[in-house]
Amino acid sequence: MDFTLDETQQAVAELAATVLRSEADHARVEHVLASGPGYDETLWKAMAQAGLLALALPESLGGEGFGAVEVAALLAEVGRQTLPTPAFATLSLGVLPVVALGSAEQQATLLPEVADGRVLTAALRSATAATVRDDGAGLVVGGSFVGVPYAAQAHRILVATTAGVLLIDPDDDGVTLTRTPTSTGAPEYSVALADVRIADEDVLAGDTAVLERYALAGAAALADGIIAGGLALTAAHVGTRQQFGKALATFQAVAQQIADVYVTARTVHLASASANWRLAAGLDADDDLQIAAYWLAAELPAGLQVCHHLHGGLGVDASYPMHRFYSHAKDLARFVGGPAYRLDLIGARCSSN
């Protein structure tokens, strides 16, 4: 199977790389993480102006009508730059599920302003399962969730329930947001819902598993970029760093370790490409998504730990970019539940077949 990007998809990746590299200001990012909205608004605006946030919007709403593969190309570049933007939350957790499940009216209400920078997100990990009841006046939802990225900054939070995917306004009565720590410093929240009333137009009908599928596909794409960026940084370091009069890369042990990271990077890339391609093509992608999520959780942090080791003391210097790759990897592995959880899910799939 050939997963090479076509001309349009390659153009998306190149545009994303150009915008992210030209607009990225890591000193500014550190400031906004500490005291601002949790992401670089200048960079987010530049992405919007370049049309990157409209990639997955339907053409009828002024978008490009693209799907998971094109979004993955964008997210891989976001991962390479290790920038805390709400691109993953907005596109993978928000736009793609709304396009898949929402009616034309719901899409027209929710999506057009994404092109200008509106943030969306989803609550995928429940601390207490979501409960939905009809009290005669409409649906009322309760429950609590953890690890919700950009919940306070989002226009709506998508939540999968037995009644469908619900659109939750984070400012509604009964919604409580508690910020929780992350390795990168990017905003993440626990979300508690206490008898939150849901309007009929805020219910997306259809297969709620769509939400999880797009989340895993987007996470795999981010992982692809993160490991590729960390590998490139490390390869450049060991290729130029001198010890005993020779470049570190000429030592057999170093060469073997960097080769192992290369194998990890190529495997993560293949897993992401396969899962996103099948999802975009309308094929059954569940097995591929589970494998991609496991590789992300098990091998991404481990590979970047090797990159840290190969940098020596420089790797833990906060002014050097290596720590950003490792921090993003840890947060992403936690987002998908960790390696043991992902392996249990794969085992359950195997035993049920």
XYZ file of C-alpha atoms in Angstrom:
353
model
C 0.000 0.000 0.000
C 1.381 3.410 -0.994
C 0.634 6.111 1.567
C 2.645 8.808 -0.200
C 0.876 12.153 -0.002
C -0.626 13.363 -3.275
C 0.103 16.855 -4.604
C -2.720 18.501 -2.670
C -1.841 16.782 0.593
C 1.830 17.632 0.127
C 0.869 21.255 -0.479
C -1.053 21.250 2.819
C 2.004 19.903 4.655
C 4.312 22.455 3.021
C 1.988 25.358 3.769
C 1.635 24.242 7.381
C 5.417 23.928 7.740
C 5.957 27.384 6.250
C 3.394 29.099 8.482
C 4.463 27.314 11.661
C 8.170 27.931 11.130
C 7.776 31.575 10.158
C 5.308 32.479 12.904
C 6.616 30.340 15.750
C 8.096 32.259 18.655
C 8.975 29.875 21.464
C 9.796 32.678 23.899
C 6.307 34.061 23.305
C 4.832 30.578 23.732
C 6.457 30.189 27.141
C 4.871 33.493 28.168
C 1.344 32.660 27.019
C 1.507 29.236 28.647
C 2.328 30.903 31.936
C 0.007 33.886 31.846
C -2.092 33.941 28.667
C -4.847 31.851 27.091
C -2.676 28.733 26.955
C -1.771 28.993 23.298
C -0.105 31.445 20.955
C -2.953 33.572 19.623
C -0.668 35.240 17.069
C 0.277 31.869 15.606
C -3.326 30.637 15.738
C -4.445 33.732 13.834
C -1.725 33.167 11.238
C -2.919 29.579 10.758
C -6.461 30.866 10.275
C -5.377 33.511 7.769
C -3.469 30.867 5.794
C -6.648 28.787 5.509
C -5.270 25.911 7.560
C -8.172 25.897 10.024
C -10.689 25.624 7.173
C -9.159 22.458 5.707
C -11.865 20.108 6.974
C -14.805 22.487 6.744
C -17.363 21.571 4.047
C -17.032 23.485 0.802
C -20.575 24.789 1.316
C -19.288 26.618 4.400
C -16.237 28.080 2.695
C -13.849 25.259 3.575
C -11.784 22.862 1.513
C -13.822 19.751 2.288
C -10.735 17.731 3.179
C -10.646 14.802 5.596
C -8.442 12.889 8.003
C -5.383 12.569 5.738
C -5.074 16.311 5.129
C -5.688 17.107 8.783
C -3.022 14.529 9.670
C -0.555 16.293 7.354
C -1.193 19.539 9.232
C -0.977 17.941 12.681
C 2.293 16.203 11.844
C 3.811 19.623 11.146
C 2.365 20.947 14.416
C 4.073 18.026 16.145
C 7.402 18.746 14.457
C 7.326 22.296 15.826
C 6.033 21.186 19.277
C 3.789 24.212 19.482
C 0.879 24.249 21.956
C -1.929 25.215 19.606
C -5.531 23.950 19.777
C -5.215 22.471 16.267
C -5.623 18.867 17.428
C -8.501 19.711 19.770
C -10.313 21.853 17.210
C -9.855 19.757 14.076
C -9.639 16.143 15.270
C -11.840 16.373 18.362
C -14.240 18.956 16.956
C -14.519 19.644 13.245
C -14.133 16.143 11.808
C -16.706 14.555 14.165
C -19.180 17.403 13.548
C -18.801 16.991 9.790
C -19.322 13.237 10.145
C -22.307 13.380 12.506
C -23.900 16.814 12.292
C -26.789 17.876 10.105
C -26.279 20.654 7.568
C -27.940 23.071 9.970
C -25.750 22.024 12.887
C -22.619 22.336 10.781
C -23.659 25.774 9.552
C -24.210 26.933 13.127
C -21.030 25.531 14.630
C -18.294 25.385 12.010
C -17.886 28.571 9.931
C -16.200 30.536 12.721
C -13.579 27.791 13.093
C -11.967 29.239 9.972
C -11.406 32.445 11.956
C -10.039 30.736 15.048
C -13.001 29.314 16.989
C -11.790 26.503 19.271
C -13.602 23.194 19.738
C -12.692 20.175 21.848
C -14.048 16.869 23.190
C -14.230 15.056 26.524
C -13.201 11.461 25.888
C -12.021 10.059 29.228
C -14.760 9.737 31.833
C -14.115 9.715 35.559
C -17.794 8.955 36.093
C -19.814 7.786 33.114
C -22.058 10.287 31.384
C -25.722 9.879 32.249
C -28.560 11.283 30.165
C -32.206 11.516 31.191
C -35.291 13.168 29.762
C -37.084 15.161 32.455
C -40.025 15.979 30.202
C -38.621 19.351 29.192
C -35.634 17.910 27.364
C -32.354 16.086 27.909
C -30.282 16.587 31.048
C -26.715 15.258 31.234
C -24.364 14.524 34.135
C -20.936 12.982 34.570
C -17.291 13.934 34.892
C -14.319 13.790 32.542
C -10.556 14.184 32.757
C -7.854 15.317 30.369
C -9.995 17.644 28.251
C -7.681 19.913 26.223
C -8.581 23.598 25.884
C -11.967 23.107 27.571
C -12.085 26.661 28.958
C -11.048 28.145 25.626
C -13.511 26.091 23.571
C -16.806 27.250 22.120
C -18.250 23.764 22.604
C -17.117 20.482 24.207
C -18.234 17.295 22.444
C -19.278 14.463 24.756
C -20.275 10.952 23.650
C -23.339 9.571 25.454
C -26.041 6.968 24.947
C -28.180 9.733 23.420
C -25.537 10.683 20.854
C -22.676 13.163 20.850
C -23.737 16.205 22.860
C -22.449 19.751 22.385
C -21.706 21.276 25.789
C -21.217 25.001 26.301
C -18.416 25.331 28.896
C -20.112 28.486 30.234
C -23.453 26.769 30.893
C -24.884 26.370 34.379
C -23.830 23.041 35.859
C -20.484 22.900 34.018
C -17.426 23.044 36.265
C -13.905 23.257 34.805
C -10.812 22.554 36.889
C -7.430 23.087 35.286
C -5.039 20.162 35.710
C -1.249 20.057 35.166
C 0.413 18.943 31.934
C 4.032 18.304 30.997
C 3.971 20.983 28.311
C 2.012 23.538 30.305
C -0.745 23.539 27.683
C -4.252 23.952 29.158
C -6.120 20.815 30.125
C -9.126 20.423 32.394
C -11.296 18.119 34.394
C -14.911 18.746 33.407
C -17.842 18.037 35.727
C -21.418 18.131 34.420
C -24.235 18.458 36.935
C -27.703 18.371 35.372
C -26.680 20.342 32.299
C -29.638 20.936 30.001
C -29.133 20.082 26.321
C -31.097 21.723 23.499
C -32.325 19.498 20.675
C -30.008 21.217 18.201
C -27.026 20.308 20.387
C -27.395 16.560 19.867
C -25.382 14.974 17.037
C -26.984 11.704 15.973
C -25.053 8.701 14.705
C -22.246 6.402 15.804
C -20.610 7.993 18.842
C -17.466 5.885 18.247
C -16.651 8.391 15.483
C -15.432 10.759 18.183
C -12.857 8.283 19.494
C -11.739 7.304 15.985
C -10.891 10.837 14.926
C -9.219 11.491 18.270
C -6.877 8.508 17.873
C -6.175 9.352 14.236
C -5.228 12.920 15.115
C -3.120 11.824 18.081
C -1.229 9.398 15.840
C -0.512 12.207 13.366
C 0.806 14.449 16.138
C 2.991 11.589 17.369
C 4.360 11.155 13.847
C 5.531 14.760 13.814
C 6.859 14.753 17.376
C 9.108 11.710 16.913
C 10.275 12.928 13.500
C 11.192 16.324 14.933
C 12.960 14.840 17.944
C 14.891 12.430 15.713
C 15.996 15.216 13.358
C 17.206 17.343 16.270
C 19.118 14.422 17.765
C 20.658 13.312 14.477
C 21.954 16.838 13.897
C 23.408 16.905 17.416
C 25.267 13.579 17.278
C 26.449 14.372 13.754
C 28.228 17.543 14.861
C 29.062 17.024 18.540
C 32.717 16.042 18.943
C 34.098 13.679 21.557
C 37.647 12.327 21.548
C 38.110 14.161 18.262
C 35.279 12.351 16.496
C 31.590 13.024 15.933
C 29.325 11.158 18.359
C 27.509 9.565 15.430
C 30.656 7.607 14.507
C 30.518 5.639 17.768
C 28.818 2.273 17.303
C 26.652 2.489 20.428
C 25.359 5.931 19.430
C 24.692 4.797 15.864
C 22.713 1.805 17.116
C 20.591 3.928 19.435
C 19.770 6.545 16.823
C 18.919 3.719 14.414
C 16.449 2.348 16.951
C 14.759 5.753 17.184
C 14.621 5.887 13.382
C 12.820 2.525 13.328
C 10.360 3.827 15.928
C 9.760 6.984 13.904
C 9.093 5.065 10.707
C 6.740 2.673 12.492
C 4.774 5.517 14.090
C 4.566 7.200 10.681
C 3.294 4.034 9.003
C 0.732 3.412 11.752
C -0.549 6.991 11.474
C -0.650 6.948 7.671
C -2.510 3.633 7.537
C -5.088 4.599 10.174
C -5.798 8.026 8.693
C -5.967 6.677 5.136
C -8.494 4.000 6.069
C -10.553 6.479 8.069
C -10.623 8.969 5.202
C -11.507 6.235 2.721
C -14.521 5.128 4.777
C -12.981 1.717 5.516
C -12.925 -0.101 8.840
C -9.998 1.580 10.577
C -10.483 0.352 14.150
C -7.660 -2.216 14.156
C -5.231 0.266 12.604
C -6.244 2.965 15.073
C -5.717 0.664 18.048
C -2.256 -0.334 16.801
C -1.337 3.302 16.151
C -2.480 4.298 19.651
C -0.462 1.490 21.235
C 2.693 2.415 19.343
C 2.186 6.018 20.372
C 1.753 5.178 24.047
C 4.494 2.547 24.273
C 7.198 3.717 21.891
C 6.920 7.492 21.486
C 8.089 8.434 25.029
C 10.683 5.649 24.981
C 12.135 6.846 21.685
C 12.371 10.430 22.882
C 13.952 9.270 26.123
C 16.770 7.853 23.997
C 17.021 11.204 22.220
C 17.363 12.869 25.630
C 20.119 10.437 26.578
C 22.031 11.063 23.346
C 22.002 14.800 24.061
C 23.578 14.337 27.472
C 23.103 17.261 29.844
C 22.049 19.505 26.974
C 18.861 17.464 26.560
C 17.424 18.614 29.875
C 18.302 22.279 29.415
C 14.993 24.185 29.365
C 16.426 26.658 26.840
C 17.114 23.824 24.368
C 14.159 22.425 22.357
C 14.635 18.731 23.210
C 12.550 19.002 26.379
C 9.538 20.184 24.367
C 9.454 17.014 22.263
C 9.609 14.802 25.344
C 6.959 16.828 27.184
C 4.569 16.632 24.228
C 5.180 12.889 23.963
C 4.324 12.324 27.634
C 1.117 14.353 27.411
C 0.036 12.584 24.231
C 0.738 9.110 25.635
C -1.350 10.002 28.675
C -4.137 11.333 26.460
C -4.557 7.930 24.778
C -4.478 6.128 28.120
C -0.962 4.711 28.341
C 0.545 1.490 26.933
C -1.057 -0.995 29.344
C -4.538 0.367 28.649
C -4.003 0.344 24.890
C -2.607 -3.204 25.000
C -5.610 -4.393 27.007
C -7.928 -2.996 24.334
C -6.007 -4.764 21.576
C -6.087 -8.002 23.567
C -9.829 -7.688 24.042
C -10.289 -7.193 20.288
C -8.197 -10.277 19.548
C -10.020 -12.477 22.041
C -13.436 -11.402 20.740
C -12.657 -12.322 17.114
